[in-house]
CSV table of C-alpha atoms in Angstrom, one decimal:
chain,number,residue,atom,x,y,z
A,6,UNK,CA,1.7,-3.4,-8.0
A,7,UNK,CA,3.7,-1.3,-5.6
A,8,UNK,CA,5.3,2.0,-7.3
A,9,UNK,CA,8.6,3.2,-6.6
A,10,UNK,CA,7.0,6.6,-5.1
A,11,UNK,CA,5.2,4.6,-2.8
A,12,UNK,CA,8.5,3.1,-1.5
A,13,UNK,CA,10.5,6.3,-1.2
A,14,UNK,CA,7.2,8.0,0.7
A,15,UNK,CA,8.2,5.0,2.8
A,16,UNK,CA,12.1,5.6,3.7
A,17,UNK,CA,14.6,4.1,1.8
A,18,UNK,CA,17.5,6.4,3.5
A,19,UNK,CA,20.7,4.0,4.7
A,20,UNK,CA,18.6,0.6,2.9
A,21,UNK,CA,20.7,-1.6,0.5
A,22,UNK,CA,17.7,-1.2,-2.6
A,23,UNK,CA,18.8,-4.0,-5.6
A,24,UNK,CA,17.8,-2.7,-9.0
A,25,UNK,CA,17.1,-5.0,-11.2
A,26,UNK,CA,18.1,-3.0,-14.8
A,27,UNK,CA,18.3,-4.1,-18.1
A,28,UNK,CA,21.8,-2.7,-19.0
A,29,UNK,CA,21.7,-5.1,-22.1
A,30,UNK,CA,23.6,-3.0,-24.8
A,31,UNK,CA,24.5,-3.1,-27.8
A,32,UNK,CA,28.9,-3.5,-27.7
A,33,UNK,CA,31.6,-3.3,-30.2
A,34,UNK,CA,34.2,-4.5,-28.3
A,35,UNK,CA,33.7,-2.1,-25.3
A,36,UNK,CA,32.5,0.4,-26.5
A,37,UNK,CA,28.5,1.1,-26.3
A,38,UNK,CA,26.5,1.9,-29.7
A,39,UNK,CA,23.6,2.6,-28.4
A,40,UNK,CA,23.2,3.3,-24.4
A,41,UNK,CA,18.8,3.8,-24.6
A,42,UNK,CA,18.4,0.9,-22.1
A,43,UNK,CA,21.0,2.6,-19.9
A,44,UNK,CA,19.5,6.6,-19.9
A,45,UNK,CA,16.1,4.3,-19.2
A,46,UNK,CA,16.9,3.4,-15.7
A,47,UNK,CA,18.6,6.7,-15.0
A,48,UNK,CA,15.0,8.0,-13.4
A,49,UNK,CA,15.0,5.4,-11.1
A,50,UNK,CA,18.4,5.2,-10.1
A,51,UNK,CA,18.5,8.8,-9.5
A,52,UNK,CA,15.3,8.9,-7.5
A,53,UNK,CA,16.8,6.0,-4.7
A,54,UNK,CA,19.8,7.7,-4.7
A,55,UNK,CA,18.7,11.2,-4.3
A,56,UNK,CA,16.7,9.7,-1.0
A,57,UNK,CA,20.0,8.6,0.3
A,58,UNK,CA,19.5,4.8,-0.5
A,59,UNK,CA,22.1,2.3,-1.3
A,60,UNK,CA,21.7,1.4,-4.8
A,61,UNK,CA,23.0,-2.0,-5.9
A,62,UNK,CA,22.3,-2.3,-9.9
A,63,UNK,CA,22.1,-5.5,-11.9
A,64,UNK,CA,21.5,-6.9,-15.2
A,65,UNK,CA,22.5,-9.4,-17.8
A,66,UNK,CA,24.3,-8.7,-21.0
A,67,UNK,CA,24.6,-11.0,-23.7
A,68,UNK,CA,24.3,-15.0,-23.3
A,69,UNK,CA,26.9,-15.7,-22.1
A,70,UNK,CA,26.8,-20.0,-20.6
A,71,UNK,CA,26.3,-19.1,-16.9
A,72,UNK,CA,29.8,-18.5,-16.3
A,73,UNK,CA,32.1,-15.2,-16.4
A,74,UNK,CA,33.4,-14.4,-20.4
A,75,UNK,CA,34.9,-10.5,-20.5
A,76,UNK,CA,33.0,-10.1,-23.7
A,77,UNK,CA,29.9,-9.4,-21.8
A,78,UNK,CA,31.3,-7.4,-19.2
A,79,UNK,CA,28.8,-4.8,-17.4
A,80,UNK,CA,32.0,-2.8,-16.8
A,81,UNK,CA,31.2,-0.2,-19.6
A,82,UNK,CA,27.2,-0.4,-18.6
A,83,UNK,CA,28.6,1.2,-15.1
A,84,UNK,CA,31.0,3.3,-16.8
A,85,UNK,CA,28.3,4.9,-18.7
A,86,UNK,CA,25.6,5.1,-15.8
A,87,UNK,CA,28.2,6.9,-13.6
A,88,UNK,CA,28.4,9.3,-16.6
A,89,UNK,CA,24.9,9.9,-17.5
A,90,UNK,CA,24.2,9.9,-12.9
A,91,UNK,CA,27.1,12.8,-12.9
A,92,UNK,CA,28.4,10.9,-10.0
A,93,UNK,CA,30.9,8.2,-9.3
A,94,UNK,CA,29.5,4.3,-10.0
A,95,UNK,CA,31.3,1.6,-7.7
A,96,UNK,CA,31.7,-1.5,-9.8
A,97,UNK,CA,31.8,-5.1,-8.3
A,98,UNK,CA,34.1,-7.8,-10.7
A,99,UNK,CA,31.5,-10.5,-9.9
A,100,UNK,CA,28.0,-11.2,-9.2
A,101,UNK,CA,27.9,-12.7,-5.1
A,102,UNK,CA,31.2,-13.3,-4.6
A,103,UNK,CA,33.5,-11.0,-2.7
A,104,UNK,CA,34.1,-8.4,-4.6
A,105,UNK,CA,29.9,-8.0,-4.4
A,106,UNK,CA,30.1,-8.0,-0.9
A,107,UNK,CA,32.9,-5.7,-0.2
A,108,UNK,CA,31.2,-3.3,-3.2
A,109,UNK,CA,28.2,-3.1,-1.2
A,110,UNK,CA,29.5,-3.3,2.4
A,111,UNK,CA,31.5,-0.2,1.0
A,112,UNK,CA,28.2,2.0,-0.2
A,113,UNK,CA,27.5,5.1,1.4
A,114,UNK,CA,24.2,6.6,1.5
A,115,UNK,CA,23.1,8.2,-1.7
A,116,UNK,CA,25.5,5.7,-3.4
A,117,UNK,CA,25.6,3.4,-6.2
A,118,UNK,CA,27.2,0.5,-7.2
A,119,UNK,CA,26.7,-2.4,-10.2
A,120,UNK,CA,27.4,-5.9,-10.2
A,121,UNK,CA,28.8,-8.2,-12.9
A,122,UNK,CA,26.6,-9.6,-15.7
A,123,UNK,CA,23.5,-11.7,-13.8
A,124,UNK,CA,24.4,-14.6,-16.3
A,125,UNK,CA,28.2,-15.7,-15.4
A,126,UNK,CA,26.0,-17.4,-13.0
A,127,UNK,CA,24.2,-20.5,-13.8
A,128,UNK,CA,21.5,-19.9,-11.4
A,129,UNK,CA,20.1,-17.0,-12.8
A,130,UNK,CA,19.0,-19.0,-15.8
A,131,UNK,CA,18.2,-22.1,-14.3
A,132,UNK,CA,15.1,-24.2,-15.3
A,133,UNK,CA,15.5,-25.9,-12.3
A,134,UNK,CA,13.9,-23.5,-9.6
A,135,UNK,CA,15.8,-25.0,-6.1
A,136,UNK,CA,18.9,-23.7,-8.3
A,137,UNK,CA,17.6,-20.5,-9.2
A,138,UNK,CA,16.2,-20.6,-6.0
A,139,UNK,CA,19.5,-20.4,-4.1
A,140,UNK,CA,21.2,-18.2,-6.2
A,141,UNK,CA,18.1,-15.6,-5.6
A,142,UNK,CA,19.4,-16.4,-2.1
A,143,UNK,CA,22.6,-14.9,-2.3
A,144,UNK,CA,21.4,-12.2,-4.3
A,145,UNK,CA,18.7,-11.2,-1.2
A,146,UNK,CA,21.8,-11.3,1.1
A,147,UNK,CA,23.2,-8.2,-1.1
A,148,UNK,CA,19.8,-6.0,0.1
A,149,UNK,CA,16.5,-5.1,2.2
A,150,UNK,CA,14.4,-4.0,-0.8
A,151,UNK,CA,14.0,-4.9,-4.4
A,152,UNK,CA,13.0,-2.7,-7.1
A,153,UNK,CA,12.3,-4.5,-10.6
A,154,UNK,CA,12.7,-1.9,-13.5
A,155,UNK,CA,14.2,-4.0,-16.3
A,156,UNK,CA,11.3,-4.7,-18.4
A,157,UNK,CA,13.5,-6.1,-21.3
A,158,UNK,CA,13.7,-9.1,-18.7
A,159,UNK,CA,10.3,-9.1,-17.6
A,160,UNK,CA,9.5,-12.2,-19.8
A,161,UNK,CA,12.1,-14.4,-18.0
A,162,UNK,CA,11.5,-16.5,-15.5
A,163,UNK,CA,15.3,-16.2,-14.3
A,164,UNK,CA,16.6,-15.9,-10.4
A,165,UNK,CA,16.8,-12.1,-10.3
A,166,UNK,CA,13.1,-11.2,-11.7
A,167,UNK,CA,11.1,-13.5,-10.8
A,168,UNK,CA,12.7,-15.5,-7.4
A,169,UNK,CA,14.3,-12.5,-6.0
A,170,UNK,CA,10.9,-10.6,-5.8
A,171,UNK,CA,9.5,-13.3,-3.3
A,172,UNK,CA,12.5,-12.7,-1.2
A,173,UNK,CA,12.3,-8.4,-0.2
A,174,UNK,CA,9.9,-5.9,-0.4
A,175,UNK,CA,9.4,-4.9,-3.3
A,176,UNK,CA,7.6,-2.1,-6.0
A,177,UNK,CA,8.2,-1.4,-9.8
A,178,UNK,CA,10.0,1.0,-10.7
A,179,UNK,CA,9.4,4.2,-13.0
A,180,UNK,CA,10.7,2.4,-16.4
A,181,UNK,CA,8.4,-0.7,-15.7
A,182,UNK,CA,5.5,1.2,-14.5
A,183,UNK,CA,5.7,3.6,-18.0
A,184,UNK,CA,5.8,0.4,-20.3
A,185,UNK,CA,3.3,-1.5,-18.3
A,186,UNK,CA,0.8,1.7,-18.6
A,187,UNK,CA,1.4,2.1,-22.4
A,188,UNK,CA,1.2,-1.7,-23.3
A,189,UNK,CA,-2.1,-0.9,-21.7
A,190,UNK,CA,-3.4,1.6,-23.7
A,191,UNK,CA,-2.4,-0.8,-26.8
A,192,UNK,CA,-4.8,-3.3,-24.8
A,193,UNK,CA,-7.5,-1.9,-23.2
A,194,UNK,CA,-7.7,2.0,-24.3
A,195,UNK,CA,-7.3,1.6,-28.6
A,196,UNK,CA,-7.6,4.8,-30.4
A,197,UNK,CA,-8.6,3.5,-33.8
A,198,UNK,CA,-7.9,3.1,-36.6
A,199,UNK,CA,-5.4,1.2,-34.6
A,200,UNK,CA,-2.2,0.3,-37.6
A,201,UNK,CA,0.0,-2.3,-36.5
A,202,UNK,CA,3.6,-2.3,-38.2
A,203,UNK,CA,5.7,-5.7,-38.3
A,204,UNK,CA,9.5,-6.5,-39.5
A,205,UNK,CA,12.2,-7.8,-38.8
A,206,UNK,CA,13.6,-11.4,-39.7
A,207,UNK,CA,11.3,-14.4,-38.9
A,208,UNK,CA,7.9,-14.7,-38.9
A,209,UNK,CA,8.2,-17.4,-36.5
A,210,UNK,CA,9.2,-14.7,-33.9
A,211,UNK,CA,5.6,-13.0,-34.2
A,212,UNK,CA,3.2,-15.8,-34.8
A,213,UNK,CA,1.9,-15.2,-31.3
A,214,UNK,CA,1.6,-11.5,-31.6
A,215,UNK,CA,0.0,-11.9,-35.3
A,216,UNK,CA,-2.7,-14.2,-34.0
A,217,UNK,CA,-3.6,-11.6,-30.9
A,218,UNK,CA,-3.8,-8.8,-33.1
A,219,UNK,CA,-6.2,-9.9,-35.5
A,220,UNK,CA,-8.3,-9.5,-32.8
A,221,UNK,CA,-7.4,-6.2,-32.1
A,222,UNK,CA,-6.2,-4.3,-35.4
A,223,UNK,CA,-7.8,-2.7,-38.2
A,224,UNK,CA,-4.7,-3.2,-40.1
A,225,UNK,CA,-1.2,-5.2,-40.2
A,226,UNK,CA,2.1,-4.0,-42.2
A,227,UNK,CA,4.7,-6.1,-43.0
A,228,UNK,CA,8.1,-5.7,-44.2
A,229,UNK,CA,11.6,-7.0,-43.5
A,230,UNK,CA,12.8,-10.5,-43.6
A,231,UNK,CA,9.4,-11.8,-42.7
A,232,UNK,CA,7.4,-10.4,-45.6
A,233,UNK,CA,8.7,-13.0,-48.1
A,234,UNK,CA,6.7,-15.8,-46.2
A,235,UNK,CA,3.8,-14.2,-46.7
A,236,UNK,CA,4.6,-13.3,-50.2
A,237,UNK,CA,5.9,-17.2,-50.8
A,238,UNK,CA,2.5,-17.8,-49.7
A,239,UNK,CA,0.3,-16.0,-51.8
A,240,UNK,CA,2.7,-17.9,-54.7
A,241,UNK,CA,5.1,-15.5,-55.3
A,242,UNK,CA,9.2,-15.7,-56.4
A,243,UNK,CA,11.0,-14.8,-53.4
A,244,UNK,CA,14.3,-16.0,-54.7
A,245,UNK,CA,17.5,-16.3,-52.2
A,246,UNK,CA,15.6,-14.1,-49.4
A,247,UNK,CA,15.0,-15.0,-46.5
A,248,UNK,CA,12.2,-18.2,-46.0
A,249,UNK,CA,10.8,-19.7,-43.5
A,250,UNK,CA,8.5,-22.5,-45.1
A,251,UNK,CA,7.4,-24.7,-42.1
A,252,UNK,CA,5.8,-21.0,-41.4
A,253,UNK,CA,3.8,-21.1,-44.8
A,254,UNK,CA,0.3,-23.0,-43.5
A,255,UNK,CA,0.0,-20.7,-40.4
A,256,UNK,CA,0.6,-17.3,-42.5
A,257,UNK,CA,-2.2,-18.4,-44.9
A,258,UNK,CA,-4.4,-19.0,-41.9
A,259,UNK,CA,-3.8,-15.4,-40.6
A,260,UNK,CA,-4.7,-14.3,-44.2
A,261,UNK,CA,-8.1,-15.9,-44.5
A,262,UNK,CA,-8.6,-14.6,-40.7
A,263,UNK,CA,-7.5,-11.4,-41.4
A,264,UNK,CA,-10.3,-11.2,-44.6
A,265,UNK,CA,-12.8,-12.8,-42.6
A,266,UNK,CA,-12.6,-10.3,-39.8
A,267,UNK,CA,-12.0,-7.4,-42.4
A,268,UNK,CA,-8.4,-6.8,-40.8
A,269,UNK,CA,-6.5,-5.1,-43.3
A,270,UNK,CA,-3.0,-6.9,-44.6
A,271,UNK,CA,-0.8,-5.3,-46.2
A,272,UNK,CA,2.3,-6.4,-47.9
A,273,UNK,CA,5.3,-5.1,-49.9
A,274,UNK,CA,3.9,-4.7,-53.2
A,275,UNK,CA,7.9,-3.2,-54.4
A,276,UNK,CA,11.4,-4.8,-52.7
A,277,UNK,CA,15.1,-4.5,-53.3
A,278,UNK,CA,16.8,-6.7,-54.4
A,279,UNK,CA,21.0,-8.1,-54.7
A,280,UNK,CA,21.8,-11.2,-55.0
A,281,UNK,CA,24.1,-11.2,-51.7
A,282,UNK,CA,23.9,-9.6,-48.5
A,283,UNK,CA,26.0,-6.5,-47.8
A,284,UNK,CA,28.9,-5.6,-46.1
A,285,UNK,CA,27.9,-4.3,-42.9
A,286,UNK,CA,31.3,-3.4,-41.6
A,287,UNK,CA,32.4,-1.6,-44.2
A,288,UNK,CA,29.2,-0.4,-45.6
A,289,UNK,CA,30.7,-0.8,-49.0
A,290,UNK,CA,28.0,0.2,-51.8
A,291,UNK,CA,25.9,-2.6,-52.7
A,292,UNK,CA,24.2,-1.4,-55.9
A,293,UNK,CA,20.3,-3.0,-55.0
A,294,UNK,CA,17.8,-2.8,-57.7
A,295,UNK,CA,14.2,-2.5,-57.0
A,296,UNK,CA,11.9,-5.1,-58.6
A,297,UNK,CA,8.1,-5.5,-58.0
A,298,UNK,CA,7.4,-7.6,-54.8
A,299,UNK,CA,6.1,-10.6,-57.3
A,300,UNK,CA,8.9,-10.2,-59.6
A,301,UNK,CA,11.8,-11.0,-57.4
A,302,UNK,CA,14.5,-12.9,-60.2
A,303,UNK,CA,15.3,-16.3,-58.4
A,304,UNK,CA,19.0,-15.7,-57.7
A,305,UNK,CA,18.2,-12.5,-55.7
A,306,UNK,CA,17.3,-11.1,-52.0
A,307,UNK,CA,14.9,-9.0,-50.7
A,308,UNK,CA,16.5,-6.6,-48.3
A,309,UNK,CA,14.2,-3.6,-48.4
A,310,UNK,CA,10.9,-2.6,-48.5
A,311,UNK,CA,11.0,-0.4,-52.5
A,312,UNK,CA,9.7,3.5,-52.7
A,313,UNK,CA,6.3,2.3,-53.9
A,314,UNK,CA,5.9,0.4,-50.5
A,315,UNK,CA,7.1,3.1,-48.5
A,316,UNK,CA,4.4,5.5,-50.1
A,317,UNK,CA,1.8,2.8,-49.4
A,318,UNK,CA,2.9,2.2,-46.1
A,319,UNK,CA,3.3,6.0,-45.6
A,320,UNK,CA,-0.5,6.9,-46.3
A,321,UNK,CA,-1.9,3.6,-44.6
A,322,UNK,CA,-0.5,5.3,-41.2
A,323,UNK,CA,-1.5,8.7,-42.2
A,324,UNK,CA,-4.8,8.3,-40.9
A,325,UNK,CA,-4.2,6.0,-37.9
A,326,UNK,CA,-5.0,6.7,-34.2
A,327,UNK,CA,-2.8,4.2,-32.8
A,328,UNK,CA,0.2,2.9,-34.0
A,329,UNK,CA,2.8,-0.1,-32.7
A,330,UNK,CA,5.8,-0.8,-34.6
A,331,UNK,CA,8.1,-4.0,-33.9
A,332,UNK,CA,10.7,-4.5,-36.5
A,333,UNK,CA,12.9,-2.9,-39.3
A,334,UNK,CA,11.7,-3.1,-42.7
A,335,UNK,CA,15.1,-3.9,-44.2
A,336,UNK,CA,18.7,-4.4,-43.9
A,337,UNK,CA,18.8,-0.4,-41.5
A,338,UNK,CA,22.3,-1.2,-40.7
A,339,UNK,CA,23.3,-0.7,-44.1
A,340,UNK,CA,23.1,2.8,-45.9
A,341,UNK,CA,21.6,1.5,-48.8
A,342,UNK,CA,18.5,-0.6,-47.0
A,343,UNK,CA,17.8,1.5,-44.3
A,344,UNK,CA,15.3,4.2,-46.7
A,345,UNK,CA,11.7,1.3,-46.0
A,346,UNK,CA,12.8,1.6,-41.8
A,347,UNK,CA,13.7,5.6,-42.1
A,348,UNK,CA,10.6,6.2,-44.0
A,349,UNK,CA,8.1,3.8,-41.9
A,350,UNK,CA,9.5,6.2,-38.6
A,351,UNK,CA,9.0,9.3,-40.4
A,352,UNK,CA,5.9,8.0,-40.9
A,353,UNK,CA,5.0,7.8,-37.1
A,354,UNK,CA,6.8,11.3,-36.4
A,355,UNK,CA,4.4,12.6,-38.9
A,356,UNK,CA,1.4,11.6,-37.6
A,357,UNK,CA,-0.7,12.4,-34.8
A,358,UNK,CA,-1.5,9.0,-33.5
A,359,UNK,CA,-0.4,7.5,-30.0
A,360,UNK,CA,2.8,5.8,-31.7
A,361,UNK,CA,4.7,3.1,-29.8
A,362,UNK,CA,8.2,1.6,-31.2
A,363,UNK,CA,8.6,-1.6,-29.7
A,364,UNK,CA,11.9,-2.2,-28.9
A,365,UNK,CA,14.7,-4.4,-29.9
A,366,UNK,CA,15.9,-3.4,-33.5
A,367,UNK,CA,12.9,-1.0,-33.9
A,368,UNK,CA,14.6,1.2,-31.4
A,369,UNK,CA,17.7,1.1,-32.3
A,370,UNK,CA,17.4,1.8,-35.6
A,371,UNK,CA,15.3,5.0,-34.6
A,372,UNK,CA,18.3,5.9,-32.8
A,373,UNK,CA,20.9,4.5,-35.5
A,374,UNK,CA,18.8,6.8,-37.8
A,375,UNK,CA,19.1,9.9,-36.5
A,376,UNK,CA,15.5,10.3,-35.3
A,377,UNK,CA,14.3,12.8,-31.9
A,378,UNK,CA,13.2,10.3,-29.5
A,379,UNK,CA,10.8,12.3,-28.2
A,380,UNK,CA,8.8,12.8,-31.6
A,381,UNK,CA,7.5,9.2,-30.5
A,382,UNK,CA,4.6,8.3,-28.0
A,383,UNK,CA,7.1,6.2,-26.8
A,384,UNK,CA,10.1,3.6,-27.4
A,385,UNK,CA,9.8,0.1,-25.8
A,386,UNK,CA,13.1,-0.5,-24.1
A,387,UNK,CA,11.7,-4.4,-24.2
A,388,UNK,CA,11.2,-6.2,-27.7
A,389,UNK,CA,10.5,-9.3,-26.6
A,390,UNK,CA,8.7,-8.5,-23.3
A,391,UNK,CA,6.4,-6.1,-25.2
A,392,UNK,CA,5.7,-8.8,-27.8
A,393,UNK,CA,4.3,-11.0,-24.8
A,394,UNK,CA,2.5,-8.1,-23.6
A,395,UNK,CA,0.4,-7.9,-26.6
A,396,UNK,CA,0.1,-11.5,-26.9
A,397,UNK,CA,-1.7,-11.6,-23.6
A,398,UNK,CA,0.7,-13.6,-22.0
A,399,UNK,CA,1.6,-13.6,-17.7
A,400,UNK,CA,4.7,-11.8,-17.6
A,401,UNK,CA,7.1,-13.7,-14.7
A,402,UNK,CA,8.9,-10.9,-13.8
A,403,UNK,CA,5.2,-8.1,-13.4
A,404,UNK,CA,3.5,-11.0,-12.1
A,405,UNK,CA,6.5,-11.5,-8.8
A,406,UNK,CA,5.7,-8.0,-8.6
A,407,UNK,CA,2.2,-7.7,-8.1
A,408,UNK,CA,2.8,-10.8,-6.0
């Protein structure tokens, strides 16, 4: 895979050099709540445009159904870059259309410019690859070199990561080439004993993930909305929380695996409970009680991992050399769930293993909590692309690279 330094050792000075970013932020209304993915590209950005290129940066936002929708405007994503490059950020109102062209036409050296949301454009998405095909067309026609460095998108097989590629020269750029050599070193260079950490709502969403790293871990933690499967299946009371139970069969496999291969599981043995979900908006008090994990009364929610899990969970990481942590342990948004996901991160600022957050709601809650970034090995800027990663799957978007 060509590097970024390898391409500026090369001349970029005067070139047209696409970007593709993941600018995929969090909004409320227009207003950013958490800009991580943006300072992420900054590096790269910064680096073309210091060597005088022409820096053309795009990204998707949202889902928005391959046409334009302001909601998912990119217009505050520029606005932000501009502020965090200290320097002046053209912005182009669509994708390939005119205003593109003019926006680019009109770079100087050393400039940069962003273009509308990938996705008001149906080709970018497009199963069908002579449509994505063309609309990678048009986006070639906006430069002479590509630079991938969204690796939130890396697992798409859309126009502008994995089509686009074919069309320029192209190299990785610093964001990319960080994750790639991390997600490595959760791979191929395991300091042991190597803890795994896994939340968030659905266990569906981490079946693949589960069944590589029993392979791989020497123990598996899990909390948030996914936990109650796993206690459903070991015959518990789960009450209104959150259930998936098509998911039951497979979770009892990766149980008997897990003993067989003496992989360490470890689940809530504490929760708490209400029986509805709180107000997120206001953030009105919601009054949970804490009930053991096989005592949950059956018209009640789990929506956080109790104090008796976080200690558990606490000294379970204590001793690890390697830690990877994909998804909140409870409700974090909320004031009164967010102690099992505060106390998990403290956890992994406390110890002295290689800790990786991986992405998605992980990282934003590390943020949303008030944590120093930089008391982590490092924070995944791609959830999703980083679960893939781990379950040994080809990547479209490093594979179009490396091509």
């Amino acid at each position: 895979m060509k590097t970024i330094d390898e391409l500026l050792a090369e001349g970029v000075s005067g070139k047209r050099v696409f970007v593709r970013a993941d600018l995929n932020v969090p909004l409320e209304g227009t207003t950013i709540t958490d800009d991580g993915r943006i300072r992420a590209v900054v590096p790269t950005v910064k680096a073309l445009a210091d060597a005088g290129a022409r820096v053309v940066v795009a990204s998707h936002l949202g889902r928005p159904k391959g046409a334009p929708d302001p909601a998912f405007s990119l217009a505050p994503a520029a606005t932000r870059l501009g502020e965090l490059l200290g320097a002046e950020v053209a912005f182009a109102t669509d994708t390939v259309g005119e205003s593109a062209t003019a926006t680019v036409a009109g770079l100087a050296d050393g400039r940069v410019a962003v273009v509308e949301n990938l996705r008001f454009n149906a080709g970018e998405t497009s199963k069908d690859d002579a449509e994505r095909g063309a609309f990678a067309d048009q986006l070639a026609a906006l430069a002479d070199l590509y630079v991938g460095d969204g690796f939130g998108a890396v697992h798409r097989k859309h126009a502008s990561v994995f089509d686009l590629p074919a069309r320029l020269p192209h190299a990785a750029g610093y964001l990319i080439a960080t994750e790639v050599g991390v997600l490595r070193k959760l791979t191929e260079d395991v300091q042991r004993p190597y803890v795994v950490v896994l939340g968030g709502a659905k266990v569906s969403d981490k079946l693949g993930v589960i069944d590589h790293l029993l392979e791989k871990a020497d123990r598996i933690l899990i909390g948030g909305g996914m936990a109650y499967t796993f206690l459903k299946a070991q015959g518990h009371e789960v009450g209104i929380s959150l259930l998936q139970k098509d998911q039951i069969p497979a979770v009892l496999d990766y149980l008997k695996r897990a003993e067989e291969r003496g992989v360490e599981f470890v689940l809530p043995v504490d929760v708490l409970v209400s029986p509805e979900f709180p107000d997120l908006k206001t953030k009105a008090p919601a009054n949970p009680t804490t009930v053991a994990a096989d005592a949950i009364p059956a018209d009640e929610e789990g929506l956080d991992i109790g104090p008796e899990t976080r200690k558990l969970y606490a000294s379970k990481l204590a001793d690890a050399g390697t830690v990877f942590w994909n998804g909140p342990m409870g409700v974090f948004e909320h004031p009164d769930y967010a102690e099992g996901t505060k106390a998990v991160a403290q956890a992994l600022v406390d110890s002295p293993a290689f800790t990786v957050v991986g992405g998605g709601d992980s990282a934003a809650a590390v943020r949303t909590l008030g944590f120093d970034e930089n008391a982590f090995g490092h924070i995944s800027t791609g959830g999703g692309a980083s679960l893939e990663y781990l379950e040994g799957k080809t990547l479209p978007g490093l594979a179009a690279l490396e091509g």
